[in-house]
Short mmCIF file of C-alpha atoms in Angstrom, two decimals:
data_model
loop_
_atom_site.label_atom_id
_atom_site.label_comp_id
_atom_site.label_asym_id
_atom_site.label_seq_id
_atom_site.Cartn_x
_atom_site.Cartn_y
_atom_site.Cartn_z
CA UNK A 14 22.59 4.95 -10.09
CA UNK A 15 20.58 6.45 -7.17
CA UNK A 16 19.56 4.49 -3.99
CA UNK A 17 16.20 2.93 -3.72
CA UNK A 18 15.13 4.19 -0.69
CA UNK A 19 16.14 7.39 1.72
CA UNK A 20 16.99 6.18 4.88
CA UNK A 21 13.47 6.37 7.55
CA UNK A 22 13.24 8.82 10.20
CA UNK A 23 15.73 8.84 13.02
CA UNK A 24 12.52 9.18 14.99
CA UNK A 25 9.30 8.39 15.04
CA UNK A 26 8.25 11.55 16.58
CA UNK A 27 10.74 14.03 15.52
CA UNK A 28 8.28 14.95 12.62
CA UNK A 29 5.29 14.82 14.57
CA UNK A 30 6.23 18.44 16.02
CA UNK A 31 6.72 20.29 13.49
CA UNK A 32 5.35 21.43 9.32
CA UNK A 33 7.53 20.85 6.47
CA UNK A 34 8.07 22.54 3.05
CA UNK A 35 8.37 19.93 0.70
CA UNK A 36 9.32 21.57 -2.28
CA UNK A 37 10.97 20.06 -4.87
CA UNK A 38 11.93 17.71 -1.90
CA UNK A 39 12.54 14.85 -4.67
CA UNK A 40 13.85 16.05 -7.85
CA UNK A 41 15.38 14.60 -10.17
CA UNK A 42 16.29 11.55 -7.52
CA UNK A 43 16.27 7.89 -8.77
CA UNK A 44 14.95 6.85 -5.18
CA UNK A 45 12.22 4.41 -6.01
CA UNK A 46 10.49 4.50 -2.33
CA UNK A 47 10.35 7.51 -0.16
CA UNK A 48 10.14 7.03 3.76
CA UNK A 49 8.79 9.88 5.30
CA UNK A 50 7.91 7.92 8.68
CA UNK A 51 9.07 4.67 10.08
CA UNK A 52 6.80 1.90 8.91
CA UNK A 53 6.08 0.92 13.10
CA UNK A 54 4.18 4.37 12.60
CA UNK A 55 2.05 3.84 10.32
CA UNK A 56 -1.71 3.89 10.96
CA UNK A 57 -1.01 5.81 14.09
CA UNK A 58 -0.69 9.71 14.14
CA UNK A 59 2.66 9.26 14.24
CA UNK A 60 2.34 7.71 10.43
CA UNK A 61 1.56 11.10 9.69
CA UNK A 62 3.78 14.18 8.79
CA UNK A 63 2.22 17.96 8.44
CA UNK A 64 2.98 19.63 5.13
CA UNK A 65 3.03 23.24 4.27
CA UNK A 66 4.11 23.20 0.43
CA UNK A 67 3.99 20.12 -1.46
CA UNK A 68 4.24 21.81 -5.12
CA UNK A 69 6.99 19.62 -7.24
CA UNK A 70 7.58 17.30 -4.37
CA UNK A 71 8.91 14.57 -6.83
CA UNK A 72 9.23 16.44 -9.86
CA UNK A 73 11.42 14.40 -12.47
CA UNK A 74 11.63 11.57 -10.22
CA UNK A 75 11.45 9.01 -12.59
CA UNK A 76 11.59 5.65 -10.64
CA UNK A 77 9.69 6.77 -7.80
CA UNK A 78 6.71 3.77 -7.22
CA UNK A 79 6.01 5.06 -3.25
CA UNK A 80 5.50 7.70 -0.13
CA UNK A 81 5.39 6.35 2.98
CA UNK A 82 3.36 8.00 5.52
CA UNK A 83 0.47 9.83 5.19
CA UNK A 84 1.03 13.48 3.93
CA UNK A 85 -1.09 15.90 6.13
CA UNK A 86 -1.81 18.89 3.42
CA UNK A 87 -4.20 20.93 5.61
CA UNK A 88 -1.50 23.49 5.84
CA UNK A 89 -1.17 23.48 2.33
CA UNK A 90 -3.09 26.64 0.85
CA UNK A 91 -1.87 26.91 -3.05
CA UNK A 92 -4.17 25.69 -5.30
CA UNK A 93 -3.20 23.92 -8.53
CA UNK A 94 0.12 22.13 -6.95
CA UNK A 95 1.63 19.35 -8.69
CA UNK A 96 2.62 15.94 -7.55
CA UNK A 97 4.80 14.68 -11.20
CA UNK A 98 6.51 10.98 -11.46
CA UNK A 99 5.87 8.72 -13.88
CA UNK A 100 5.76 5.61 -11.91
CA UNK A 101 4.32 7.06 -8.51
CA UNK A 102 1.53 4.68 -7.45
CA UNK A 103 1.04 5.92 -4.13
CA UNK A 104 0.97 8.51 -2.06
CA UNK A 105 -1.53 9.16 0.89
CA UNK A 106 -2.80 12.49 1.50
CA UNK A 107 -5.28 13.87 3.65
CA UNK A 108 -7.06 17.05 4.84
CA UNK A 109 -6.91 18.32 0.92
CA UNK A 110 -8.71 22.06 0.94
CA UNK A 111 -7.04 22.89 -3.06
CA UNK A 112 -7.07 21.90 -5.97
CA UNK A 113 -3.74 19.41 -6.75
CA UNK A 114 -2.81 18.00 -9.85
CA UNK A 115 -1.09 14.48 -10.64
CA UNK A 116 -0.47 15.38 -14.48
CA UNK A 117 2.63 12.96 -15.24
CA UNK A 118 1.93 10.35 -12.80
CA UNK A 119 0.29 7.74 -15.17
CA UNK A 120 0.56 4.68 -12.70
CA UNK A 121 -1.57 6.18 -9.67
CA UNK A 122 -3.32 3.52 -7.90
CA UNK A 123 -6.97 3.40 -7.10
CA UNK A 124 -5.85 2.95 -3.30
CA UNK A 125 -4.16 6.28 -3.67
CA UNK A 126 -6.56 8.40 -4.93
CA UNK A 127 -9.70 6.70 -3.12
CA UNK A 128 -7.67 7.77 0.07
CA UNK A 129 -7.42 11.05 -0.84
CA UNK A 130 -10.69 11.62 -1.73
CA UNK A 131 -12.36 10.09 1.33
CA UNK A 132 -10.31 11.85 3.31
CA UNK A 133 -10.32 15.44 1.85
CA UNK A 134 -11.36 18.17 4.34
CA UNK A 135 -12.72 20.81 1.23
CA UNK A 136 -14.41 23.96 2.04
CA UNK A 137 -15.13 25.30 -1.69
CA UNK A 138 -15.03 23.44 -4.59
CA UNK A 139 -11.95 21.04 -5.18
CA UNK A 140 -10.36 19.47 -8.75
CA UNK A 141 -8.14 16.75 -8.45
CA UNK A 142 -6.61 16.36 -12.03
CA UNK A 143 -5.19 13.17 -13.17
CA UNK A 144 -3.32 11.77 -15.82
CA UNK A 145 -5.42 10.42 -18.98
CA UNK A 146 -4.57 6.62 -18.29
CA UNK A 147 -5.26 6.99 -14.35
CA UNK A 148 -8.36 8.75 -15.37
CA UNK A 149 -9.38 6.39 -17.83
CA UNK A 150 -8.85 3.60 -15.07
CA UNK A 151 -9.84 5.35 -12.18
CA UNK A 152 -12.99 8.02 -13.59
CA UNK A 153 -16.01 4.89 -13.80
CA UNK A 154 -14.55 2.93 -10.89
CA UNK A 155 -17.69 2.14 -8.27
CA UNK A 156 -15.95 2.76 -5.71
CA UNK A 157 -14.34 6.20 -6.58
CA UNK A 158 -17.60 7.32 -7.69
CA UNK A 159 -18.82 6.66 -4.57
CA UNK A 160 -16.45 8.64 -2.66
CA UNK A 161 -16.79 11.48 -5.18
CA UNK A 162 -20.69 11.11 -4.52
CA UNK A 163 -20.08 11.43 -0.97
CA UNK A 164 -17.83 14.53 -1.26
CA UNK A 165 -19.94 16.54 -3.62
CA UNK A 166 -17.33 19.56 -3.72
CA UNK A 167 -14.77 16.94 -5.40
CA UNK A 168 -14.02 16.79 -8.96
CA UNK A 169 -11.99 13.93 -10.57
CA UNK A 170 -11.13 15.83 -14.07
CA UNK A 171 -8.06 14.62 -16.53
CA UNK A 172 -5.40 16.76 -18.04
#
């Protein structure tokens, strides 16, 4: 049996200076919450951590429910990456330009994906493609239409 969390950052601002590849960062793990900043951070620009890849982060990680800290993507230029886990309910990304895909994460919160709407930074076009059952929760919600209607070059599609 894996551990429920990873240990938080040594320091707060040892992140803050640099871009990570977070490739297949969390595969296969049984961690159920990941702590990518220490929670004092948060809400601060030290909350956040600058990401260059993202594709598979938590690929086949089964029991993972949360990411804390905010997951800059604006360095993130593949389109079409995938954020998979089944019981992933949030994640906070900003500064989206691509298109990103949450195809096996079925429990995706409407905090989650309001967040990362609102703050996308797209210059062309954009598809964020859920799971059916987050779409079929998330697709009529007032408030995510809203957002989408505010960020025209946003799509909300299912798999």
């Amino acid at each position: 049996e894996g551990a429920r969390t990873n240990l938080p950052p040594k320091s707060s601002t040892l992140h803050f200076y640099k871009t990570f590849d977070f490739t297949q960062a969390f595969n296969n793990t049984q961690i159920e919450v990941v702590a990518l900043v220490d929670a004092s951070s948060l809400g601060t620009v030290r909350g956040e951590v600058k990401v260059s890849d993202l594709n598979f982060f938590t690929q086949s990680a089964q029991k993972l429910k949360r990411i804390i800290g905010v997951l800059d993507v604006s360095g993130v230029s593949t389109s079409g990456f995938r954020i998979n886990g089944p019981a992933l309910e949030y994640i906070y990304i900003k500064n989206l330009k691509v298109s990103m895909l949450f195809n096996n994460t079925s429990a995706l919160k409407k905090e989650s994906v309001l967040y990362i709407i609102e703050n996308a930074k797209p210059a062309s076009a954009i598809t964020i493609t859920l799971h059916p059952d987050a779409y079929a929760l998330l697709a009529d919600d007032t408030d995510i239409v809203a957002a989408l209607k505010a960020k025209p070059l946003i799509t909300l599609a299912s798999v």
